[in-house]
PDB file of N, CA and C in Angstrom:
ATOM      1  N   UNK X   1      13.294 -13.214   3.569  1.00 66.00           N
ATOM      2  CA  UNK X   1      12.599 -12.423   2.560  1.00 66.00           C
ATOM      3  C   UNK X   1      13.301 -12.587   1.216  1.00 66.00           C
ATOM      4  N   UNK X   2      12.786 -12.371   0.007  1.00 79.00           N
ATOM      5  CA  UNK X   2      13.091 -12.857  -1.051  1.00 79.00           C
ATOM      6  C   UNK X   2      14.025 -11.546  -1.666  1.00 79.00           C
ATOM      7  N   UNK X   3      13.374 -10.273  -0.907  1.00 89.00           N
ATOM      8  CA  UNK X   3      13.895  -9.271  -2.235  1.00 89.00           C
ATOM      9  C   UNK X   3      13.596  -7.979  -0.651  1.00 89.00           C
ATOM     10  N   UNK X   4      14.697  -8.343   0.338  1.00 92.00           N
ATOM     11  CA  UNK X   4      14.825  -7.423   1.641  1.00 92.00           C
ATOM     12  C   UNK X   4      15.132  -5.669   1.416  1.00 92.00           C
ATOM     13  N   UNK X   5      16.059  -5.655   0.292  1.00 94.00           N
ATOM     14  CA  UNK X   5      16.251  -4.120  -0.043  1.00 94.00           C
ATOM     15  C   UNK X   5      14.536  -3.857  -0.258  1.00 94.00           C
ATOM     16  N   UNK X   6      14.053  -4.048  -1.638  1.00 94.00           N
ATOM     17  CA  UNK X   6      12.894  -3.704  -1.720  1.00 94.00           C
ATOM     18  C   UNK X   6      11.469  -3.387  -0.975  1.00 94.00           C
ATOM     19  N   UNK X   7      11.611  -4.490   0.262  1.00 94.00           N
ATOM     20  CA  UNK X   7      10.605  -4.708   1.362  1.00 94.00           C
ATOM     21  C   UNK X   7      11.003  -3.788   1.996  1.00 94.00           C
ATOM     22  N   UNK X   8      12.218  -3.201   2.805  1.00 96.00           N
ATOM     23  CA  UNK X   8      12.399  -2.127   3.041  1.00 96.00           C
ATOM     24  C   UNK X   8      12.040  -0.556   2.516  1.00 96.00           C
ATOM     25  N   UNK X   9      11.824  -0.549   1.004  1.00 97.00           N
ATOM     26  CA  UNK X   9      11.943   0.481   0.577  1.00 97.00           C
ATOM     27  C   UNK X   9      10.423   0.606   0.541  1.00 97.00           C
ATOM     28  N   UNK X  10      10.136  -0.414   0.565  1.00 97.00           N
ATOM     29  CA  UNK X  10       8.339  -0.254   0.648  1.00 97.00           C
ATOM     30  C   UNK X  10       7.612   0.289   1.798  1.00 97.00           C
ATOM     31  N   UNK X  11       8.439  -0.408   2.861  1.00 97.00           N
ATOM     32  CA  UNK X  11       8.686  -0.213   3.969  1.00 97.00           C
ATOM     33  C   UNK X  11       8.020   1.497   4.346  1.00 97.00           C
ATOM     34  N   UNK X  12       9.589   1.761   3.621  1.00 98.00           N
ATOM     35  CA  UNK X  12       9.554   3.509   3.678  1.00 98.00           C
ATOM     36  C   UNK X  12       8.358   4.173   3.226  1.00 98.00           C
ATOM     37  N   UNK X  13       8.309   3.675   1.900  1.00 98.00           N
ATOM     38  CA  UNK X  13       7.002   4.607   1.071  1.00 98.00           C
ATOM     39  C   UNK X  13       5.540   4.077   2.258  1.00 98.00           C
ATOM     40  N   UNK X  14       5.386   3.263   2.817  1.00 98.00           N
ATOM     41  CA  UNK X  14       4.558   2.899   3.858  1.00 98.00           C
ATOM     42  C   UNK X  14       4.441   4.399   4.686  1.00 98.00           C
ATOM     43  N   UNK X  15       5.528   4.178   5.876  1.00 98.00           N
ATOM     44  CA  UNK X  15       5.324   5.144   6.292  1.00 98.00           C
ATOM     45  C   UNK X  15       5.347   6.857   5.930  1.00 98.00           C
ATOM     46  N   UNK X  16       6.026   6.868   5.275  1.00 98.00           N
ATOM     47  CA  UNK X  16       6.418   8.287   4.309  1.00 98.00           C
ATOM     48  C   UNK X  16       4.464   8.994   4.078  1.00 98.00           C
ATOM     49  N   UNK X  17       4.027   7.903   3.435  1.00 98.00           N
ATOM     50  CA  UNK X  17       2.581   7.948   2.679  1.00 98.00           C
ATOM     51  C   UNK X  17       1.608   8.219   4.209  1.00 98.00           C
ATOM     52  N   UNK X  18       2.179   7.198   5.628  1.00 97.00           N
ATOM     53  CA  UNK X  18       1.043   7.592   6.236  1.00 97.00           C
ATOM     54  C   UNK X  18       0.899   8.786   6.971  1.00 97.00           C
ATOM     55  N   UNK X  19       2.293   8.963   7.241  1.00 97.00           N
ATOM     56  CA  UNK X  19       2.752  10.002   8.052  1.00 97.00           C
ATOM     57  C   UNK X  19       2.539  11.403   7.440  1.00 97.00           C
ATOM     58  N   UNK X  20       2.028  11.449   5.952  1.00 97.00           N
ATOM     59  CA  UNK X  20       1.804  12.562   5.307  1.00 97.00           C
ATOM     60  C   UNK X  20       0.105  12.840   5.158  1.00 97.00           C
ATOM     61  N   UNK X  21      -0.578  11.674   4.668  1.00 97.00           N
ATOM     62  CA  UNK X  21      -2.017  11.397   4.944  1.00 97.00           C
ATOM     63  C   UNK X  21      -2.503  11.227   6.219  1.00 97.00           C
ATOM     64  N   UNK X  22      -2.021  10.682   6.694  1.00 96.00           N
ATOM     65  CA  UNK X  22      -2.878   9.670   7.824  1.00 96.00           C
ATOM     66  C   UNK X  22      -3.656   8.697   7.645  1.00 96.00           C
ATOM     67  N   UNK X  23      -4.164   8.245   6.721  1.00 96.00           N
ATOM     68  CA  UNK X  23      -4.399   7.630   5.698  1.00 96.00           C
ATOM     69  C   UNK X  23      -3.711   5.917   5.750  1.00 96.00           C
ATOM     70  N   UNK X  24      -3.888   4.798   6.382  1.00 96.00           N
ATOM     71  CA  UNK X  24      -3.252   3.783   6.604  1.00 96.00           C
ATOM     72  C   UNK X  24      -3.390   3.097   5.054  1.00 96.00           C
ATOM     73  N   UNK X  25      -4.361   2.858   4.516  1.00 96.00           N
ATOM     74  CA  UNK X  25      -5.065   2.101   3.196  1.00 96.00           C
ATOM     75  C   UNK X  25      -4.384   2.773   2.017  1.00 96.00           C
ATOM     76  N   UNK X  26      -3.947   4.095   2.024  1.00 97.00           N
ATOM     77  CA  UNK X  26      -3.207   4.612   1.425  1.00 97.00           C
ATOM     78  C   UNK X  26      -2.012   4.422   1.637  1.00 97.00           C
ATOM     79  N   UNK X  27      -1.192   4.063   2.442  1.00 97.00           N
ATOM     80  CA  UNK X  27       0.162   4.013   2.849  1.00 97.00           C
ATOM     81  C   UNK X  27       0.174   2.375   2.196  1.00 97.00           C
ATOM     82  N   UNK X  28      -0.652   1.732   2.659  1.00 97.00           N
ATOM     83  CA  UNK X  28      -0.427  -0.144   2.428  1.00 97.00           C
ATOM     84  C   UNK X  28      -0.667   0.319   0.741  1.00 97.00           C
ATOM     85  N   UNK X  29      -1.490   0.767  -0.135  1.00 97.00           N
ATOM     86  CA  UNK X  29      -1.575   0.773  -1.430  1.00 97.00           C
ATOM     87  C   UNK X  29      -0.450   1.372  -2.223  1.00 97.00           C
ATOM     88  N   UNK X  30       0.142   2.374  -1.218  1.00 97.00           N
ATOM     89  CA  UNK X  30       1.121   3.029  -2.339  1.00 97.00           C
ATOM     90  C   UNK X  30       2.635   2.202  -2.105  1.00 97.00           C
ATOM     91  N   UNK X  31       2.837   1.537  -0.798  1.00 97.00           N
ATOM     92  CA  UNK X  31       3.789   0.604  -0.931  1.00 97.00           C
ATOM     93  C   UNK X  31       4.061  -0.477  -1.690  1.00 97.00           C
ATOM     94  N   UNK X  32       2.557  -1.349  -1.832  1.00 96.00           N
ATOM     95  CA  UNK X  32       2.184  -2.318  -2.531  1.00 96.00           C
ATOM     96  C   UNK X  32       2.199  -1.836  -4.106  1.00 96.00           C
ATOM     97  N   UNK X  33       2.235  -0.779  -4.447  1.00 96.00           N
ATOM     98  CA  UNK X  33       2.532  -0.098  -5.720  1.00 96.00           C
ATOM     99  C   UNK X  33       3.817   0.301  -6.168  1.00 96.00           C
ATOM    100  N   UNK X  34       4.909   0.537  -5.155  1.00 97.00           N
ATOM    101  CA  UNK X  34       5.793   0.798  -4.953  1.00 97.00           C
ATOM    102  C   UNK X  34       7.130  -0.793  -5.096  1.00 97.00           C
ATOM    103  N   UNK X  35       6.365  -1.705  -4.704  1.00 94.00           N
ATOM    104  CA  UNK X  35       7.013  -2.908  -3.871  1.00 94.00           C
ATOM    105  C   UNK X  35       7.278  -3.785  -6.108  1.00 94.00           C
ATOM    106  N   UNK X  36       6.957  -3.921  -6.839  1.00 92.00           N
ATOM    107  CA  UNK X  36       7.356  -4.455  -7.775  1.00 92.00           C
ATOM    108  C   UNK X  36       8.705  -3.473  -8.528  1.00 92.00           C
ATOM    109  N   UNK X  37       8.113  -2.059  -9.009  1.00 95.00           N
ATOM    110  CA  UNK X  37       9.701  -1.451  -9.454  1.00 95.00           C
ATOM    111  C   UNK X  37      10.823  -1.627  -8.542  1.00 95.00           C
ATOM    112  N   UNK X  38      10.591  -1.792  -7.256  1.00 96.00           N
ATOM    113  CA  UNK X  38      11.688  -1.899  -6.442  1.00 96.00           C
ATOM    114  C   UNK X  38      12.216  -3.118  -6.351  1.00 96.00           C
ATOM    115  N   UNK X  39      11.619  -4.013  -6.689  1.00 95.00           N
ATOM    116  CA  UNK X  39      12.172  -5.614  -6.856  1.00 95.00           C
ATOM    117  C   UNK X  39      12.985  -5.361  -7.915  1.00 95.00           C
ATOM    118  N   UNK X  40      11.834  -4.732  -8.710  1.00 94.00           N
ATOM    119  CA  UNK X  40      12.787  -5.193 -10.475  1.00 94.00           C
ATOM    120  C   UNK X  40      13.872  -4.221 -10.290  1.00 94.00           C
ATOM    121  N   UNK X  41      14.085  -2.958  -9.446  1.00 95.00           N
ATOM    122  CA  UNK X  41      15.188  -2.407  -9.465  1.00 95.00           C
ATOM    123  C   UNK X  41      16.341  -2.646  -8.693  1.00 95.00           C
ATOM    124  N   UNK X  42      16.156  -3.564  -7.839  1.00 92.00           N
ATOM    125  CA  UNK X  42      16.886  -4.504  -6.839  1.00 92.00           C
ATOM    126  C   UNK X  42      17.770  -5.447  -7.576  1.00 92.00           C
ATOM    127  N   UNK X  43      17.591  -5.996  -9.230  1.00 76.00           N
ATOM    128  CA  UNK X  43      17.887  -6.954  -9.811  1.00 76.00           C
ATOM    129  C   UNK X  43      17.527  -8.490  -9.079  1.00 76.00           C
ATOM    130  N   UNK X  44      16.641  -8.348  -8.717  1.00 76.00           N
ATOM    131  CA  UNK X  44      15.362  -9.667  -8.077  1.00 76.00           C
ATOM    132  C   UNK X  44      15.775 -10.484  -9.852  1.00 76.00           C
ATOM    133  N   UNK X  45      14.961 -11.729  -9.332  1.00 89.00           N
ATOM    134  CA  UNK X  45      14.710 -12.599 -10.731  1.00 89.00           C
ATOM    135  C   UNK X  45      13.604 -12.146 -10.995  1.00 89.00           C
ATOM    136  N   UNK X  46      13.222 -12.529 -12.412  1.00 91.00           N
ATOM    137  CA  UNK X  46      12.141 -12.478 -13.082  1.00 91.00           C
ATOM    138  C   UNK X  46      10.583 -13.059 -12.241  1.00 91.00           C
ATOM    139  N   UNK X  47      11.007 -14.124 -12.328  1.00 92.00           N
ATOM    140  CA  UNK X  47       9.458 -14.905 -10.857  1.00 92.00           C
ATOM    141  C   UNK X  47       9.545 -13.818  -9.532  1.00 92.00           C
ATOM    142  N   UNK X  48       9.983 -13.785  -8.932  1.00 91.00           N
ATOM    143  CA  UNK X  48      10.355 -12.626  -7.546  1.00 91.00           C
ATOM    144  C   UNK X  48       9.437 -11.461  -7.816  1.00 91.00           C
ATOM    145  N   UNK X  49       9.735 -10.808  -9.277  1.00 92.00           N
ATOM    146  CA  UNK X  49       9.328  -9.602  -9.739  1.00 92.00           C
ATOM    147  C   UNK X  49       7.772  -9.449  -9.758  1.00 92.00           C
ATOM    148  N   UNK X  50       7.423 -10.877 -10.682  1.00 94.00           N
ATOM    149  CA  UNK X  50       6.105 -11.442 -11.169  1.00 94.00           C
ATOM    150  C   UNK X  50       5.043 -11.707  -9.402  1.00 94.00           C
ATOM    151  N   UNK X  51       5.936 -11.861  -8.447  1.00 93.00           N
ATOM    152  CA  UNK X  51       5.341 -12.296  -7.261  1.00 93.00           C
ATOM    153  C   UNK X  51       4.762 -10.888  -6.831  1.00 93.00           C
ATOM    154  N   UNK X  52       5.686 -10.039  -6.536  1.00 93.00           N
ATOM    155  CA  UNK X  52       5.530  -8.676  -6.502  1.00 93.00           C
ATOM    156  C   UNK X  52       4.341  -7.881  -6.490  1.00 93.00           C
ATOM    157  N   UNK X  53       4.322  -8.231  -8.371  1.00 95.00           N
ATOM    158  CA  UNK X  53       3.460  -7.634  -9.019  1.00 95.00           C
ATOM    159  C   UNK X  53       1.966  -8.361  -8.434  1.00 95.00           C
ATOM    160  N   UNK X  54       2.053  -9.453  -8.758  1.00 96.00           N
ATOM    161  CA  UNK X  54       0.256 -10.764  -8.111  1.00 96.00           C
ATOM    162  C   UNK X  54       0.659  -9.724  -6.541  1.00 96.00           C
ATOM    163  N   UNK X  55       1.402  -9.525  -5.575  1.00 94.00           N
ATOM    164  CA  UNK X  55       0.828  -9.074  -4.300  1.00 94.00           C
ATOM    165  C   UNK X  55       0.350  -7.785  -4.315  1.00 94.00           C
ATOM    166  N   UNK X  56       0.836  -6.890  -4.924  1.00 95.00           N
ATOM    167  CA  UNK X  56       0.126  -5.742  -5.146  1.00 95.00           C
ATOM    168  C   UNK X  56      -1.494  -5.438  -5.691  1.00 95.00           C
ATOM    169  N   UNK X  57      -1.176  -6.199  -6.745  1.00 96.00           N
ATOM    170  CA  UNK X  57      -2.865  -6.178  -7.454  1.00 96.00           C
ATOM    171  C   UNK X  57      -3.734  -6.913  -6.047  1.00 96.00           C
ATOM    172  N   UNK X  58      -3.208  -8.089  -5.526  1.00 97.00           N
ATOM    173  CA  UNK X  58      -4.237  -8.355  -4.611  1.00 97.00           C
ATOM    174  C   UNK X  58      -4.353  -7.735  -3.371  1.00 97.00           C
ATOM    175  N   UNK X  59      -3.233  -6.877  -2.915  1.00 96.00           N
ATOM    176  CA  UNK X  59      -3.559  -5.506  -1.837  1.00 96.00           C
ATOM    177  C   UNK X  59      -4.311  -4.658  -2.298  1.00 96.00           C
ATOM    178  N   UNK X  60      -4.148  -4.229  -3.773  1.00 96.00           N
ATOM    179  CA  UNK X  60      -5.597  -3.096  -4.471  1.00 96.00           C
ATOM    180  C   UNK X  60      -6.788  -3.526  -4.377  1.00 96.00           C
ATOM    181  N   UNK X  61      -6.733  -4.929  -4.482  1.00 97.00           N
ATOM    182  CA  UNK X  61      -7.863  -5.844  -4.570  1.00 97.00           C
ATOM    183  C   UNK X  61      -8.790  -6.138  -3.033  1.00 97.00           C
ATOM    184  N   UNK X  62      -8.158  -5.845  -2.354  1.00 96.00           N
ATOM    185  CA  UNK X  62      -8.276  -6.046  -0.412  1.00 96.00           C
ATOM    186  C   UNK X  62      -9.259  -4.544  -0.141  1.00 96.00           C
ATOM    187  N   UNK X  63      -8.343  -3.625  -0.918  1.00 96.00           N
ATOM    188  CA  UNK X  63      -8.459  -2.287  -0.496  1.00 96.00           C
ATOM    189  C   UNK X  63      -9.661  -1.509  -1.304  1.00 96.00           C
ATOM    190  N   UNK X  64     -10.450  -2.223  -2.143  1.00 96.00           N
ATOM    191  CA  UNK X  64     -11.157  -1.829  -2.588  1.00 96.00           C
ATOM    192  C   UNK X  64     -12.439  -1.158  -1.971  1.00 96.00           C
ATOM    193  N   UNK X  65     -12.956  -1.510  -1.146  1.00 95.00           N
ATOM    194  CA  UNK X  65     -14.065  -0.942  -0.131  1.00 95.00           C
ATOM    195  C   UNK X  65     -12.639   0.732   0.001  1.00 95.00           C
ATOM    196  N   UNK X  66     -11.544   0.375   0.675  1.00 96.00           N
ATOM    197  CA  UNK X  66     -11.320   1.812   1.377  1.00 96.00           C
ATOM    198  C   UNK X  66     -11.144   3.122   0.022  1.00 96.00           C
ATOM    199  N   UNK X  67     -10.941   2.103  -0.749  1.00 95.00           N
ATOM    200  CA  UNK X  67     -10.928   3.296  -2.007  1.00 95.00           C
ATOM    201  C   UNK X  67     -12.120   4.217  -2.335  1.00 95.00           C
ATOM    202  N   UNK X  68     -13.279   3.031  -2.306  1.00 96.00           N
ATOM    203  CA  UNK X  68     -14.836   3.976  -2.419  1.00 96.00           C
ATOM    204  C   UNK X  68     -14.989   4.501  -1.104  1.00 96.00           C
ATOM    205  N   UNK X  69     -14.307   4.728  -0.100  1.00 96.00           N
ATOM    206  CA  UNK X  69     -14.514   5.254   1.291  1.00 96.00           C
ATOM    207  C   UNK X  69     -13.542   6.469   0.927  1.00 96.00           C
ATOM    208  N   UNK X  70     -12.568   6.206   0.284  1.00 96.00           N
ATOM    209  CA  UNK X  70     -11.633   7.558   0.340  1.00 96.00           C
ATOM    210  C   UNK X  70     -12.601   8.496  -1.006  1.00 96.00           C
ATOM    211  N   UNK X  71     -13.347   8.329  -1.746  1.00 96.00           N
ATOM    212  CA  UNK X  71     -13.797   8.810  -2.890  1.00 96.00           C
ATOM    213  C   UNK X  71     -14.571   9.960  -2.490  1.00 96.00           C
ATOM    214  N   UNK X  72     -15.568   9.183  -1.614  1.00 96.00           N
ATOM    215  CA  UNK X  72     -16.696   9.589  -0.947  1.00 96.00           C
ATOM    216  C   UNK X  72     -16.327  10.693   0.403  1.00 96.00           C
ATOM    217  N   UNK X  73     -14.853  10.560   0.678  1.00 92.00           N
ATOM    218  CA  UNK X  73     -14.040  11.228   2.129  1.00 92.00           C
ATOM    219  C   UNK X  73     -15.248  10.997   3.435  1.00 92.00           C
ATOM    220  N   UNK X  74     -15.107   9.657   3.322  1.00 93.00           N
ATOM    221  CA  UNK X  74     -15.357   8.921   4.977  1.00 93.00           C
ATOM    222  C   UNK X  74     -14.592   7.485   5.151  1.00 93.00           C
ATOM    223  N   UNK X  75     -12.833   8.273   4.542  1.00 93.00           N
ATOM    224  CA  UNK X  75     -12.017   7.005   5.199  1.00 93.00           C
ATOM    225  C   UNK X  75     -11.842   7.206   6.377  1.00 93.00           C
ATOM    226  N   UNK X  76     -11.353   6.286   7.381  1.00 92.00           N
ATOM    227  CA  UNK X  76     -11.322   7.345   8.596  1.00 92.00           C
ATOM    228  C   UNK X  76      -9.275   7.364   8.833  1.00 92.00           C
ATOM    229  N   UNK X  77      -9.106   8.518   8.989  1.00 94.00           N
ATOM    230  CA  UNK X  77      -7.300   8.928   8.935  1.00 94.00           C
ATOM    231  C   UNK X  77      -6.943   7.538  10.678  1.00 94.00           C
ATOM    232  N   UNK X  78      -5.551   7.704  10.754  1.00 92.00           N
ATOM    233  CA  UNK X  78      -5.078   7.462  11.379  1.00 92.00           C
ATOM    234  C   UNK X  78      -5.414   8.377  12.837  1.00 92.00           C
ATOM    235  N   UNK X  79      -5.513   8.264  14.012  1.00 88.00           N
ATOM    236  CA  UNK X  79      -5.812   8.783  15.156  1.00 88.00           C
ATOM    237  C   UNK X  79      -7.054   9.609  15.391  1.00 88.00           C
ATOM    238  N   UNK X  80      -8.126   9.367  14.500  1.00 86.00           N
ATOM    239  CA  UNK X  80      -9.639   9.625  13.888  1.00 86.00           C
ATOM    240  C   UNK X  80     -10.198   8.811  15.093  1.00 86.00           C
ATOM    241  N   UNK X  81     -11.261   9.389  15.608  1.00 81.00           N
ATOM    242  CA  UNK X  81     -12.007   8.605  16.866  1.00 81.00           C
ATOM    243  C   UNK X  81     -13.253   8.091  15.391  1.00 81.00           C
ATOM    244  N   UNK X  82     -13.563   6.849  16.383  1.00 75.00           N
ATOM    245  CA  UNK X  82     -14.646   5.862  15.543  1.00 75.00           C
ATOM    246  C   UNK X  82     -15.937   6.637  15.699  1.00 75.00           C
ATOM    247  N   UNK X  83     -16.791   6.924  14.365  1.00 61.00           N
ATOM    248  CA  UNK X  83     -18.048   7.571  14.601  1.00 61.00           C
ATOM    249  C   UNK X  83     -18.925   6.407  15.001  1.00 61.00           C
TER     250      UNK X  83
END
């Protein structure tokens, strides 16, 4: 891994986020939001940082359907039976 402190700390805000929501799409978004200050606060290089940043926007970018699902409140949480 390029920047292991950080992936870890993302790590955390991962679960931290789902374990409070239930909410999985939320946990992957707020890590992936989480995952560039923590590079750049890691003292990562500049490109590392920039990588970061392109993976996040394209996890927001993935997650876009669950966002208009969370808007609307028919995301479905973690341990939610399938309607």
């Amino acid at each position: 891994a390029l920047a292991p402190t950080a992936a870890f700390g993302a790590a955390v805000v991962f679960v931290l986020v789902v374990g409070a929501t239930r909410y999985v799409s939320v946990g992957s978004m707020s890590a992936a939001l989480a995952l560039a200050p923590l590079v750049y606060a890691t003292a990562s290089s500049p490109p590392v940082v920039a990588v970061a940043m392109v993976v996040a926007m394209l996890v927001l970018l993935r997650h876009a359907p669950n966002m208009r699902q969370l808007r609307v409140g028919r995301e479905q949480r973690l341990g939610d039976r399938k309607a």
